[in-house]
Coordinates of C-alpha atoms in Angstrom, one line a residue:
Chain A
M1 CA 91.4 148.3 124.3
E2 CA 89.8 145.0 125.5
E3 CA 93.5 143.6 125.2
Y4 CA 94.8 146.0 127.7
G5 CA 91.9 145.1 130.4
G6 CA 92.5 141.5 129.9
G7 CA 96.1 141.9 130.0
N8 CA 96.2 143.7 133.4
L9 CA 93.8 141.3 135.0
L10 CA 96.0 138.5 133.7
S11 CA 99.1 140.3 135.2
E12 CA 97.6 140.7 138.5
A13 CA 96.9 137.0 138.7
M14 CA 100.2 135.9 137.3
G15 CA 102.2 138.5 139.3
S16 CA 103.0 136.4 142.3
G17 CA 104.7 133.9 140.0
P18 CA 102.6 130.9 140.1
R19 CA 104.4 127.8 139.1
V20 CA 101.4 125.6 138.1
V21 CA 98.5 127.3 136.3
V22 CA 95.3 125.4 135.5
V23 CA 93.0 126.9 133.0
E24 CA 89.5 125.4 132.9
D25 CA 86.9 125.7 130.4
C26 CA 83.8 124.2 129.0
V27 CA 82.0 123.9 125.7
E28 CA 79.9 127.1 126.1
A29 CA 83.0 129.1 127.2
P30 CA 86.0 127.8 125.6
A31 CA 89.2 129.3 127.1
A32 CA 91.8 129.0 124.4
F33 CA 92.1 132.7 124.5
V34 CA 93.6 132.6 128.0
L35 CA 96.3 130.3 126.4
H36 CA 97.1 132.7 123.7
L37 CA 97.3 135.8 126.2
L38 CA 99.6 133.5 128.5
L39 CA 101.5 132.6 125.5
K40 CA 102.5 136.1 124.2
R41 CA 103.1 137.0 127.8
A42 CA 105.7 134.4 128.3
L43 CA 107.3 135.4 125.1
A44 CA 107.2 139.0 125.6
G45 CA 108.8 138.6 128.9
G46 CA 112.1 137.3 127.2
G47 CA 111.4 134.1 128.2
A48 CA 111.1 130.5 126.3
V49 CA 107.8 128.4 125.8
A50 CA 107.5 124.5 125.0
L51 CA 104.2 124.2 123.6
L52 CA 102.7 120.8 123.5
A53 CA 99.6 121.4 121.0
L54 CA 97.4 118.4 120.7
A55 CA 94.3 120.7 119.6
Q56 CA 95.4 122.6 116.7
P57 CA 98.4 122.7 114.5
F58 CA 101.3 125.2 114.4
S59 CA 99.6 127.5 111.8
H60 CA 96.5 128.4 113.9
Y61 CA 98.8 129.6 116.9
D62 CA 100.7 131.3 114.3
R63 CA 97.9 133.1 112.6
V64 CA 96.4 134.0 116.2
L65 CA 99.3 135.3 118.0
R66 CA 100.4 137.3 114.8
K67 CA 97.2 139.3 115.3
M68 CA 98.1 139.7 118.7
G69 CA 101.6 141.2 117.8
C70 CA 103.6 138.2 118.4
N71 CA 105.5 136.4 115.9
L72 CA 105.5 132.7 116.6
S73 CA 107.4 131.8 113.5
L74 CA 110.2 134.2 114.4
H75 CA 110.5 132.6 118.0
R76 CA 110.5 129.3 116.9
K77 CA 113.4 129.9 114.6
N78 CA 115.1 131.7 117.3
G79 CA 114.8 128.6 119.6
R80 CA 112.3 130.7 122.0
L81 CA 109.6 128.7 121.0
H82 CA 109.7 124.7 121.0
F83 CA 106.7 123.6 119.3
F84 CA 105.5 119.9 120.0
D85 CA 102.9 119.1 117.2
L86 CA 101.1 116.3 119.1
Q87 CA 98.0 116.1 116.7
A88 CA 99.0 112.4 116.2
F89 CA 100.7 111.7 119.4
P90 CA 101.4 108.9 120.3
G91 CA 101.0 107.2 116.9
G92 CA 102.3 103.8 116.3
P93 CA 100.7 100.6 117.7
K94 CA 99.0 101.0 121.2
G95 CA 99.4 99.0 124.2
G96 CA 102.4 99.0 126.7
A97 CA 103.8 101.7 124.1
I98 CA 101.9 104.5 125.7
S99 CA 104.0 105.2 128.7
D100 CA 107.3 104.8 126.5
A101 CA 105.8 107.4 124.4
F102 CA 105.2 109.8 127.6
F103 CA 108.5 109.1 128.5
R104 CA 110.1 110.0 125.4
L105 CA 108.2 113.1 125.1
Y106 CA 109.0 114.3 128.7
G107 CA 112.5 113.5 127.8
D108 CA 112.2 116.0 124.8
I109 CA 110.8 118.5 127.2
Q110 CA 113.4 118.0 129.7
R111 CA 116.2 118.3 127.3
V112 CA 114.6 121.6 125.9
V113 CA 114.5 122.9 129.5
D114 CA 117.9 122.1 130.0
A115 CA 119.2 123.6 127.1
N116 CA 117.4 126.8 127.8
R117 CA 118.9 127.1 131.3
I118 CA 122.5 126.5 130.2
A119 CA 121.8 129.0 127.5
E120 CA 122.7 132.7 127.8
H121 CA 120.1 135.1 128.5
A122 CA 118.0 132.4 130.2
G123 CA 114.6 133.8 131.0
Q124 CA 111.5 132.1 132.5
F125 CA 110.8 128.7 130.9
T126 CA 107.1 127.9 130.6
V127 CA 105.7 124.6 129.5
M128 CA 102.3 124.9 128.0
I129 CA 99.9 121.9 127.5
D130 CA 96.9 122.5 125.1
D131 CA 94.9 120.3 126.3
V132 CA 95.3 117.7 129.1
S133 CA 91.8 116.3 127.9
L134 CA 93.5 115.3 124.8
L135 CA 96.3 114.0 126.6
E136 CA 93.9 111.6 128.0
V137 CA 92.4 110.7 124.7
A138 CA 96.0 109.9 123.4
A139 CA 96.7 107.9 126.4
H140 CA 93.6 106.0 125.5
G141 CA 91.9 106.7 128.8
S142 CA 94.9 105.9 130.8
V143 CA 94.8 108.4 133.6
D144 CA 97.5 107.2 135.8
D145 CA 99.9 107.7 132.6
V146 CA 98.8 111.2 132.3
L147 CA 99.0 112.0 136.2
D148 CA 102.6 110.4 135.8
F149 CA 103.4 112.9 132.9
L150 CA 102.0 115.5 134.6
H151 CA 103.8 114.9 137.8
Y152 CA 107.2 114.7 135.9
C153 CA 106.4 118.2 134.5
V154 CA 105.5 119.8 137.8
T155 CA 109.2 118.7 139.3
L156 CA 110.5 120.6 136.4
T157 CA 108.7 123.5 137.8
S158 CA 110.6 123.2 141.3
E159 CA 113.9 122.1 140.0
M160 CA 114.4 123.9 136.8
N161 CA 112.6 127.6 137.4
C162 CA 110.1 127.0 134.8
S163 CA 106.3 127.3 135.0
L164 CA 103.5 125.1 133.7
V165 CA 100.2 126.2 132.3
V166 CA 97.6 123.4 131.5
L167 CA 94.2 123.6 129.8
I168 CA 91.7 121.3 130.9
H169 CA 87.8 120.7 130.1
E170 CA 86.3 120.8 133.3
D171 CA 82.7 119.7 132.0
I172 CA 84.1 116.3 130.6
Y173 CA 84.8 115.4 134.4
S174 CA 81.5 116.9 135.9
S175 CA 80.0 113.4 136.0
E176 CA 82.7 110.9 135.8
G177 CA 86.6 110.3 136.0
V178 CA 86.6 113.8 138.1
G179 CA 89.9 112.3 139.8
L180 CA 92.2 114.1 137.1
L181 CA 90.6 117.4 137.6
L182 CA 90.7 117.4 141.2
H183 CA 94.1 116.6 141.3
L184 CA 95.0 119.1 138.8
R185 CA 93.3 121.6 141.0
Y186 CA 95.5 120.4 144.2
I187 CA 98.6 120.9 142.6
A188 CA 97.7 124.0 140.9
D189 CA 98.9 127.7 142.4
L190 CA 96.5 129.3 140.1
V191 CA 93.1 128.2 138.6
I192 CA 91.7 130.3 135.7
R193 CA 88.2 129.2 135.0
A194 CA 86.1 130.3 131.9
A195 CA 82.4 129.9 132.4
P196 CA 79.2 131.4 130.5
L197 CA 77.3 133.9 132.0
S198 CA 74.8 132.6 134.5
T199 CA 72.1 135.1 132.8
G200 CA 72.4 133.4 129.5
L201 CA 73.4 134.8 126.1
A202 CA 74.5 138.6 125.8
I203 CA 75.3 140.5 122.7
D204 CA 79.1 141.3 123.5
V205 CA 80.1 139.5 126.9
H206 CA 80.8 136.1 126.0
G207 CA 81.5 134.7 129.4
Q208 CA 83.2 135.5 132.6
V209 CA 86.8 134.7 133.7
S210 CA 87.5 133.9 137.5
S211 CA 90.8 133.4 138.8
F212 CA 91.5 131.7 142.0
P213 CA 95.2 131.8 143.7
L214 CA 95.5 129.1 146.0
L215 CA 97.5 129.6 149.0
V216 CA 99.3 126.5 150.7
A217 CA 97.8 127.3 153.8
L218 CA 95.0 125.6 156.1
A219 CA 92.7 128.0 154.8
N220 CA 92.3 128.4 151.1
I221 CA 91.8 132.0 150.4
I222 CA 89.8 132.6 146.8
T223 CA 89.7 135.8 145.3
R224 CA 87.6 136.7 142.5
I225 CA 89.4 139.1 140.1
G226 CA 86.6 140.1 137.8
V227 CA 85.1 140.1 134.7
L228 CA 87.1 139.7 131.5
H229 CA 85.4 141.3 128.4
L230 CA 86.3 139.9 125.0
Chain B
M1 CA 106.5 151.8 87.1
A2 CA 105.3 150.4 90.8
A3 CA 103.7 153.6 91.7
A4 CA 101.7 153.5 88.5
G5 CA 100.7 150.1 88.9
A6 CA 99.5 151.0 92.6
S7 CA 97.5 154.0 91.6
G8 CA 94.5 151.5 90.7
G9 CA 94.1 151.1 86.9
Q10 CA 95.7 154.3 85.9
T11 CA 98.6 153.6 83.1
I12 CA 100.9 156.6 83.5
G13 CA 103.4 156.8 80.5
R14 CA 104.7 153.5 79.5
S15 CA 103.7 151.5 82.4
S16 CA 101.9 148.5 81.5
F17 CA 100.9 147.6 84.9
S18 CA 97.2 147.8 85.8
R19 CA 95.2 146.7 88.7
V20 CA 93.0 143.9 88.1
A21 CA 89.5 144.3 89.0
V22 CA 88.7 141.9 92.0
S23 CA 85.5 140.3 90.9
T24 CA 82.8 139.1 93.5
A25 CA 82.7 135.7 91.8
A26 CA 84.9 132.9 92.9
S27 CA 88.6 134.0 91.8
S28 CA 90.0 131.9 89.3
S29 CA 92.1 129.8 91.7
T30 CA 89.5 128.2 93.2
S31 CA 86.9 125.8 91.6
A32 CA 83.3 125.9 91.9
G33 CA 81.5 125.5 95.0
V34 CA 84.6 126.8 97.2
K35 CA 84.3 130.4 98.5
L36 CA 87.1 132.1 100.3
G37 CA 86.7 134.3 103.2
P38 CA 88.8 136.3 106.0
N39 CA 91.9 135.1 107.8
G40 CA 92.7 132.7 105.0
A41 CA 89.6 130.8 105.4
T42 CA 87.9 128.8 102.5
F43 CA 84.1 127.5 102.8
V44 CA 82.1 125.1 101.2
S45 CA 78.5 125.2 101.1
S46 CA 76.3 123.1 103.7
G47 CA 73.7 122.4 101.2
I48 CA 71.4 124.8 103.0
P49 CA 71.8 128.2 101.9
D50 CA 70.1 130.0 105.3
L51 CA 72.6 127.6 107.5
D52 CA 75.7 129.0 105.5
R53 CA 74.6 132.7 106.1
I54 CA 74.1 131.7 110.1
L55 CA 77.4 130.0 109.9
G56 CA 79.1 133.2 108.7
G57 CA 79.9 131.7 105.0
G58 CA 79.4 127.8 105.2
F59 CA 81.4 125.0 106.3
L60 CA 85.1 126.0 106.9
L61 CA 87.5 123.6 105.0
G62 CA 89.7 121.6 107.3
S63 CA 87.0 121.8 110.1
V64 CA 84.9 119.1 111.6
V65 CA 81.4 119.8 111.8
M66 CA 79.2 117.7 114.6
V67 CA 75.5 117.2 114.6
M68 CA 73.8 115.9 117.7
E69 CA 71.0 113.9 116.7
D70 CA 67.3 114.0 118.3
S71 CA 66.6 110.1 118.8
D72 CA 63.1 110.9 118.0
A73 CA 63.3 111.9 114.4
P74 CA 65.6 111.8 111.6
H75 CA 65.6 115.4 110.7
H76 CA 69.7 115.2 111.0
L77 CA 69.5 113.4 107.8
L78 CA 67.9 116.1 106.0
L79 CA 71.3 118.0 107.0
L80 CA 73.6 115.1 106.0
R81 CA 71.5 114.7 102.5
S82 CA 71.6 118.4 101.9
F83 CA 75.6 118.3 102.3
M84 CA 76.3 115.4 100.3
A85 CA 74.1 116.3 97.4
Q86 CA 75.9 119.8 97.4
G87 CA 79.1 118.1 97.0
V88 CA 77.9 115.8 94.2
V89 CA 76.4 118.5 92.4
H90 CA 80.0 120.6 92.6
K91 CA 81.6 117.2 91.8
Q92 CA 83.5 117.2 94.9
P93 CA 84.9 114.0 96.0
L94 CA 82.6 112.4 98.7
L95 CA 83.2 109.8 101.3
F96 CA 80.2 108.4 103.0
A97 CA 80.0 106.3 106.2
G98 CA 77.0 105.1 107.4
P99 CA 75.6 102.2 109.7
M100 CA 74.0 100.5 107.4
K101 CA 74.5 97.3 105.3
E102 CA 74.4 99.0 102.0
P103 CA 75.7 102.7 102.3
R104 CA 75.4 103.1 98.5
L105 CA 71.5 102.9 98.9
F106 CA 71.6 106.0 101.0
L107 CA 73.1 108.0 97.6
G108 CA 69.5 107.2 96.2
T109 CA 67.8 109.5 98.9
L110 CA 70.1 112.6 97.8
P111 CA 67.8 115.2 96.9
A112 CA 68.3 117.4 93.3
P113 CA 68.9 121.2 92.9
V114 CA 65.8 123.0 92.4
A115 CA 65.5 124.2 89.3
S116 CA 65.7 127.9 89.6
S117 CA 62.4 129.8 88.6
K118 CA 61.5 133.2 88.5
E119 CA 59.3 132.6 91.3
D120 CA 62.1 131.4 93.5
G121 CA 64.1 134.4 92.6
R122 CA 61.3 136.7 93.7
Q123 CA 60.9 134.6 97.1
R124 CA 64.6 135.2 97.5
V125 CA 64.6 138.6 96.7
M126 CA 61.8 139.2 99.6
G127 CA 63.6 137.2 102.1
A128 CA 61.9 136.4 105.3
G129 CA 59.7 139.4 104.9
T130 CA 56.6 137.3 103.6
S131 CA 54.6 134.8 104.7
S132 CA 54.8 131.3 102.9
D133 CA 52.0 132.3 100.4
G134 CA 54.0 135.0 99.1
R135 CA 51.5 137.6 99.3
T136 CA 52.9 140.7 99.3
S137 CA 49.6 143.2 99.1
D138 CA 49.0 142.9 102.6
E139 CA 52.3 144.2 103.6
A140 CA 51.4 147.7 104.1
L141 CA 48.6 146.8 106.4
R142 CA 50.3 144.5 108.6
I143 CA 51.1 145.7 112.2
A144 CA 54.7 145.5 112.3
W145 CA 55.2 143.9 115.6
Q146 CA 57.4 141.6 114.1
Y147 CA 59.8 144.1 112.8
K148 CA 62.9 142.0 113.1
K149 CA 61.5 139.8 110.1
Y150 CA 61.6 142.9 107.7
F151 CA 65.0 144.5 108.5
G152 CA 66.4 141.2 107.0
E153 CA 70.0 140.4 106.8
D154 CA 71.0 140.2 103.4
K155 CA 68.5 141.9 101.6
T156 CA 70.4 144.3 99.4
S157 CA 72.7 141.5 98.1
H158 CA 70.4 139.1 97.0
A159 CA 69.6 140.4 93.4
E160 CA 73.0 141.0 92.7
H161 CA 74.7 138.1 94.0
K162 CA 71.7 135.5 93.1
D163 CA 74.2 134.1 90.1
N164 CA 77.3 133.9 92.6
K165 CA 75.1 132.2 95.3
Q166 CA 73.6 129.6 92.9
E167 CA 77.5 128.7 92.0
F168 CA 78.5 128.5 95.6
S169 CA 75.2 126.9 97.1
N170 CA 72.2 125.4 95.9
D171 CA 68.5 125.0 97.2
F172 CA 67.5 121.5 97.4
D173 CA 64.4 120.0 96.3
L174 CA 63.7 117.0 98.8
R175 CA 61.1 115.5 96.8
K176 CA 63.0 114.7 93.8
P177 CA 66.1 112.4 93.9
L178 CA 69.5 113.0 92.4
E179 CA 70.0 112.2 89.0
R180 CA 71.6 108.8 88.8
H181 CA 74.7 109.6 86.4
L182 CA 75.8 112.4 88.8
L183 CA 76.1 109.4 91.5
S184 CA 77.9 106.9 89.2
S185 CA 81.1 109.4 89.5
Q186 CA 84.3 107.8 90.4
N187 CA 84.9 110.1 93.5
I188 CA 82.2 109.0 95.5
E189 CA 83.2 106.3 98.5
C190 CA 80.8 104.4 100.6
I191 CA 81.7 102.5 103.7
S192 CA 79.8 100.5 106.1
T193 CA 80.3 101.2 109.8
Q194 CA 78.6 97.9 110.5
D195 CA 81.2 95.8 109.3
G196 CA 84.1 95.1 111.5
D197 CA 84.6 95.5 115.1
T198 CA 87.2 98.4 115.1
L199 CA 87.4 101.7 113.5
G200 CA 90.9 100.9 112.1
E201 CA 89.4 100.5 108.5
L202 CA 87.6 103.7 108.6
Q203 CA 90.4 105.5 109.8
D204 CA 92.5 104.1 106.7
R205 CA 90.0 104.9 104.5
C206 CA 89.7 108.3 105.7
S207 CA 93.2 108.6 105.3
T208 CA 93.6 107.5 101.9
F209 CA 90.3 109.3 100.7
L210 CA 92.2 112.5 102.1
S211 CA 95.7 112.0 100.7
K212 CA 94.3 110.7 97.3
H213 CA 91.9 113.6 96.2
L214 CA 92.7 116.7 98.0
R215 CA 96.4 117.6 97.0
K216 CA 96.4 121.2 95.8
D217 CA 97.0 120.7 92.3
G218 CA 97.9 123.4 89.8
G219 CA 96.3 126.3 91.8
N220 CA 92.9 124.5 91.6
L221 CA 91.2 124.0 94.9
I222 CA 89.5 120.6 95.0
A223 CA 87.5 120.5 98.2
G224 CA 86.6 117.0 99.9
R225 CA 83.6 116.2 101.9
I226 CA 83.4 113.4 104.4
A227 CA 79.9 112.5 105.8
I228 CA 79.8 110.0 108.8
Q229 CA 76.1 109.2 109.9
S230 CA 75.4 108.0 113.5
L231 CA 78.9 107.5 114.3
C232 CA 78.0 105.9 117.8
A233 CA 75.1 104.2 116.8
P234 CA 74.4 100.7 118.4
Q235 CA 74.7 98.8 115.3
C236 CA 78.1 100.0 114.7
G237 CA 80.8 97.1 115.3
Y238 CA 82.7 99.1 117.3
F239 CA 79.8 100.1 119.7
E240 CA 80.6 100.4 123.3
K241 CA 84.3 101.2 122.6
D242 CA 84.5 104.9 123.9
W243 CA 88.0 105.7 123.7
D244 CA 88.4 104.0 120.2
M245 CA 85.7 106.2 119.1
V246 CA 87.1 109.4 120.5
S247 CA 90.8 108.7 119.2
F248 CA 89.2 108.2 115.8
I249 CA 87.8 111.7 115.8
R250 CA 90.7 113.5 117.2
S251 CA 92.9 111.6 114.3
L252 CA 90.2 112.5 112.0
K253 CA 90.2 116.1 113.0
A254 CA 94.3 116.3 112.6
M255 CA 93.8 114.7 108.9
V256 CA 91.2 116.9 108.0
R257 CA 93.1 120.2 109.6
S258 CA 95.8 119.5 107.1
S259 CA 93.5 118.9 104.0
N260 CA 91.0 120.7 102.1
A261 CA 88.1 119.0 103.3
V262 CA 85.3 119.4 105.4
A263 CA 84.2 116.3 107.8
V264 CA 80.5 116.2 109.0
I265 CA 79.8 113.5 111.6
T266 CA 76.0 112.9 113.1
F267 CA 75.8 111.0 116.3
P268 CA 73.0 110.1 118.8
N269 CA 74.3 112.0 121.9
A270 CA 72.0 110.2 124.2
I271 CA 73.5 107.2 123.5
L272 CA 76.8 108.3 124.7
S273 CA 77.9 108.8 128.6
S274 CA 77.7 112.5 129.3
S275 CA 81.4 112.6 130.0
F276 CA 82.2 111.5 126.5
C277 CA 79.5 113.4 125.0
K278 CA 81.3 116.6 126.3
R279 CA 84.7 115.2 124.9
W280 CA 83.1 114.9 121.3
Q281 CA 81.7 118.1 121.6
H282 CA 84.9 119.9 122.9
L283 CA 86.5 118.1 119.4
A284 CA 84.0 119.6 117.1
D285 CA 85.0 122.9 115.2
T286 CA 81.1 123.4 114.5
L287 CA 78.6 122.0 116.6
L288 CA 74.8 121.9 115.8
S289 CA 72.1 120.1 117.2
I290 CA 68.7 119.1 115.9
K291 CA 65.6 118.7 117.9
A292 CA 62.2 117.4 116.7
I293 CA 59.1 119.3 117.4
P294 CA 56.2 117.4 118.9
D295 CA 53.3 117.3 116.4
E296 CA 50.4 118.6 118.3
D297 CA 51.8 120.9 121.2
K298 CA 49.5 124.0 122.0
D299 CA 51.6 125.4 124.4
L300 CA 54.4 126.0 121.5
A301 CA 51.7 126.9 118.8
K302 CA 50.6 129.5 121.1
L303 CA 54.2 130.9 121.7
L304 CA 55.7 131.0 118.2
T305 CA 54.3 131.9 114.7
G306 CA 54.4 129.5 112.0
Y307 CA 54.4 126.6 114.3
Q308 CA 52.6 124.4 111.9
D309 CA 55.3 124.5 109.2
M310 CA 58.0 123.6 111.4
V311 CA 59.7 120.4 111.3
G312 CA 62.1 120.8 114.0
F313 CA 64.7 123.0 115.8
L314 CA 68.4 123.6 114.9
H315 CA 70.6 124.9 117.8
V316 CA 74.1 126.2 116.9
H317 CA 76.3 125.6 119.8
K318 CA 79.5 126.4 118.3
V319 CA 80.8 127.9 114.9
A320 CA 84.3 127.0 113.8
Q321 CA 86.9 129.8 114.0
T322 CA 90.1 128.4 113.1
N323 CA 93.2 130.7 112.5
S324 CA 91.3 133.2 114.8
Q325 CA 90.3 133.6 118.3
V326 CA 87.5 136.3 117.5
P327 CA 84.2 134.2 117.8
V328 CA 81.4 134.2 115.5
I329 CA 78.8 136.3 117.0
L330 CA 75.4 134.7 116.3
E331 CA 72.3 137.1 116.8
A332 CA 70.1 133.8 117.8
S333 CA 71.4 130.4 118.2
T334 CA 68.2 128.8 117.9
F335 CA 66.1 128.1 114.4
S336 CA 63.2 126.6 113.4
L337 CA 63.4 124.1 110.3
K338 CA 60.8 124.5 108.0
L339 CA 60.0 122.8 104.6
R340 CA 58.9 125.6 102.3
K341 CA 56.5 124.6 99.5
R342 CA 57.1 121.1 101.1
R343 CA 60.3 120.7 99.4
S344 CA 63.2 123.0 100.1
L345 CA 64.5 123.5 103.9
V346 CA 64.8 126.8 105.3
L347 CA 66.1 128.1 108.8
E348 CA 64.3 130.7 110.3
R349 CA 64.6 132.5 113.6
L350 CA 62.1 131.9 116.0
N351 CA 59.5 134.6 116.1
Q352 CA 57.1 135.0 119.4
A353 CA 53.4 135.0 118.5
P354 CA 51.6 138.4 119.9
V355 CA 50.9 137.8 123.6
D356 CA 47.0 137.4 124.0
G357 CA 46.0 140.0 126.0
S358 CA 43.5 138.0 127.7
A359 CA 45.9 135.6 128.9
G360 CA 47.1 137.4 132.1
P361 CA 50.2 138.1 133.5
S362 CA 51.4 134.3 133.4
H363 CA 52.4 134.7 129.5
A364 CA 54.1 138.0 129.8
A365 CA 56.1 136.4 132.5
S366 CA 57.1 133.4 130.5
A367 CA 57.6 135.2 127.2
S368 CA 61.4 135.6 126.9
C369 CA 63.9 136.8 124.1
S370 CA 64.0 134.7 120.9
S371 CA 67.5 133.5 121.4
S372 CA 67.1 131.8 125.0
S373 CA 65.3 129.0 125.9
Q374 CA 61.4 129.1 126.0
G375 CA 60.3 126.2 127.4
S376 CA 60.9 122.5 128.3
Q377 CA 60.8 121.4 124.7
L378 CA 63.5 123.8 123.6
D379 CA 66.1 123.2 126.1
F380 CA 69.2 121.9 124.8

């Protein structure tokens, strides 16, 4: 039941076909579930997904999505899901190699997107990154490398009909290093934010999710979609 | 044949199939100290039975537990010691890293398990319903304004599962040190984080520890434990290398995920910048924090019962939920740390003292649910 409610709200938000979706969360209200919903939605719609997983191994996503009625192992075998296990990314010696590693990673993604475009029943392609804060750790704090990489991914959205979904932990940037977060918000078409309830704890409502579709216009119109119950 | 087997123990005709009764104790494919849970989860005990219950079974294998220390008091060491002692008692491989010259000496402070006696058994069965003196005769006369205590969470299960519980988790006597011969075992390693100015060595040691001890051999599940004390303490050689530390935690998490081990890391969060503190918190699968109680706080004494026995507060921020997106729902997230009979650690929910009628409207206004913060001392 809750699934339906969540699905409807998310469908509304995603209905306008946003190219770049930024999902924000914090320690008190993690938003991994939004990624799971979007992943399921992307695969269910007949499209393909490239999942850059820095936070969890494949088995975790597999188990979670299986409970939601989506078989990731099957999709992976059929080539609809391209899973990049980046738990140990970039690996190897540090130094100038970081930008090389990002470059190679981008090359892999681009190859996969290309292959999908040429394929027969080419549906919508989604690149999903879980999460950008870990990408920053992998880059050893080099925000420039991370931003370059993200910009390359954003060019994919305009040139190759694919969308980008990114998870970022916004509470990390509340005191310093806020540049990355602001940059992401700027390039986003849709921002989905999970936050704890302002009133504190409650038994079965864990938090609230608001979504902000940003129109590229002089006046930004922020629409509050509603409260998502888990 | 198959149908006969599926009918649950009935042998019809010449079928030799019969359903094996599922025992509540740990099944034969797991060793002592490991418990199976839903969603393919396996738990090991934290060494504090109350904490196991609060976290929904114990520490999840493959997860990273982080404990935020209070710079005023060393109560996080109570958690760490119980965790390590539990592993030693169950003969599980243990790796300990601490910011001291001789980390081996820390092993000498591990507590011994309580010799189970009838009195303890009785205490367990009563649950939280009795006062610390164990006086039960006054129960009937008490005004049940603290009814939550009497409804209890696991009251029925205690008697039957006491033996199983002993196998999985032990109560530790903090006054008695662990026997020497248990500590001289082969699979306890110690590293000092004071030497060297990089985390590279620690990372390598963790990596070899995990690959050496924790292969699933012959169906026997060996669970390993990694205990790291005060990871970002100033005396560590790598202090102030913020990105190095976060990278280490990230790679440790990846290594632990693919092995049958639990890593418990304590850190003084006040030392880190708030941005990095948040990064560490996000990396944790289970996040706890310990807060000390000021000794003679009259306001707190009025607000909470049993204040005199309390040693500190434990706050549960996050509970590991690998392989599932259903969060563990806690009834309360702040608990009081108490030393029962000055030797074993218990965690209890906070109970408000009855509001003094003569105090007037100010007390009533400030009284709030036990699960929300009750004042500046309890703000986490």
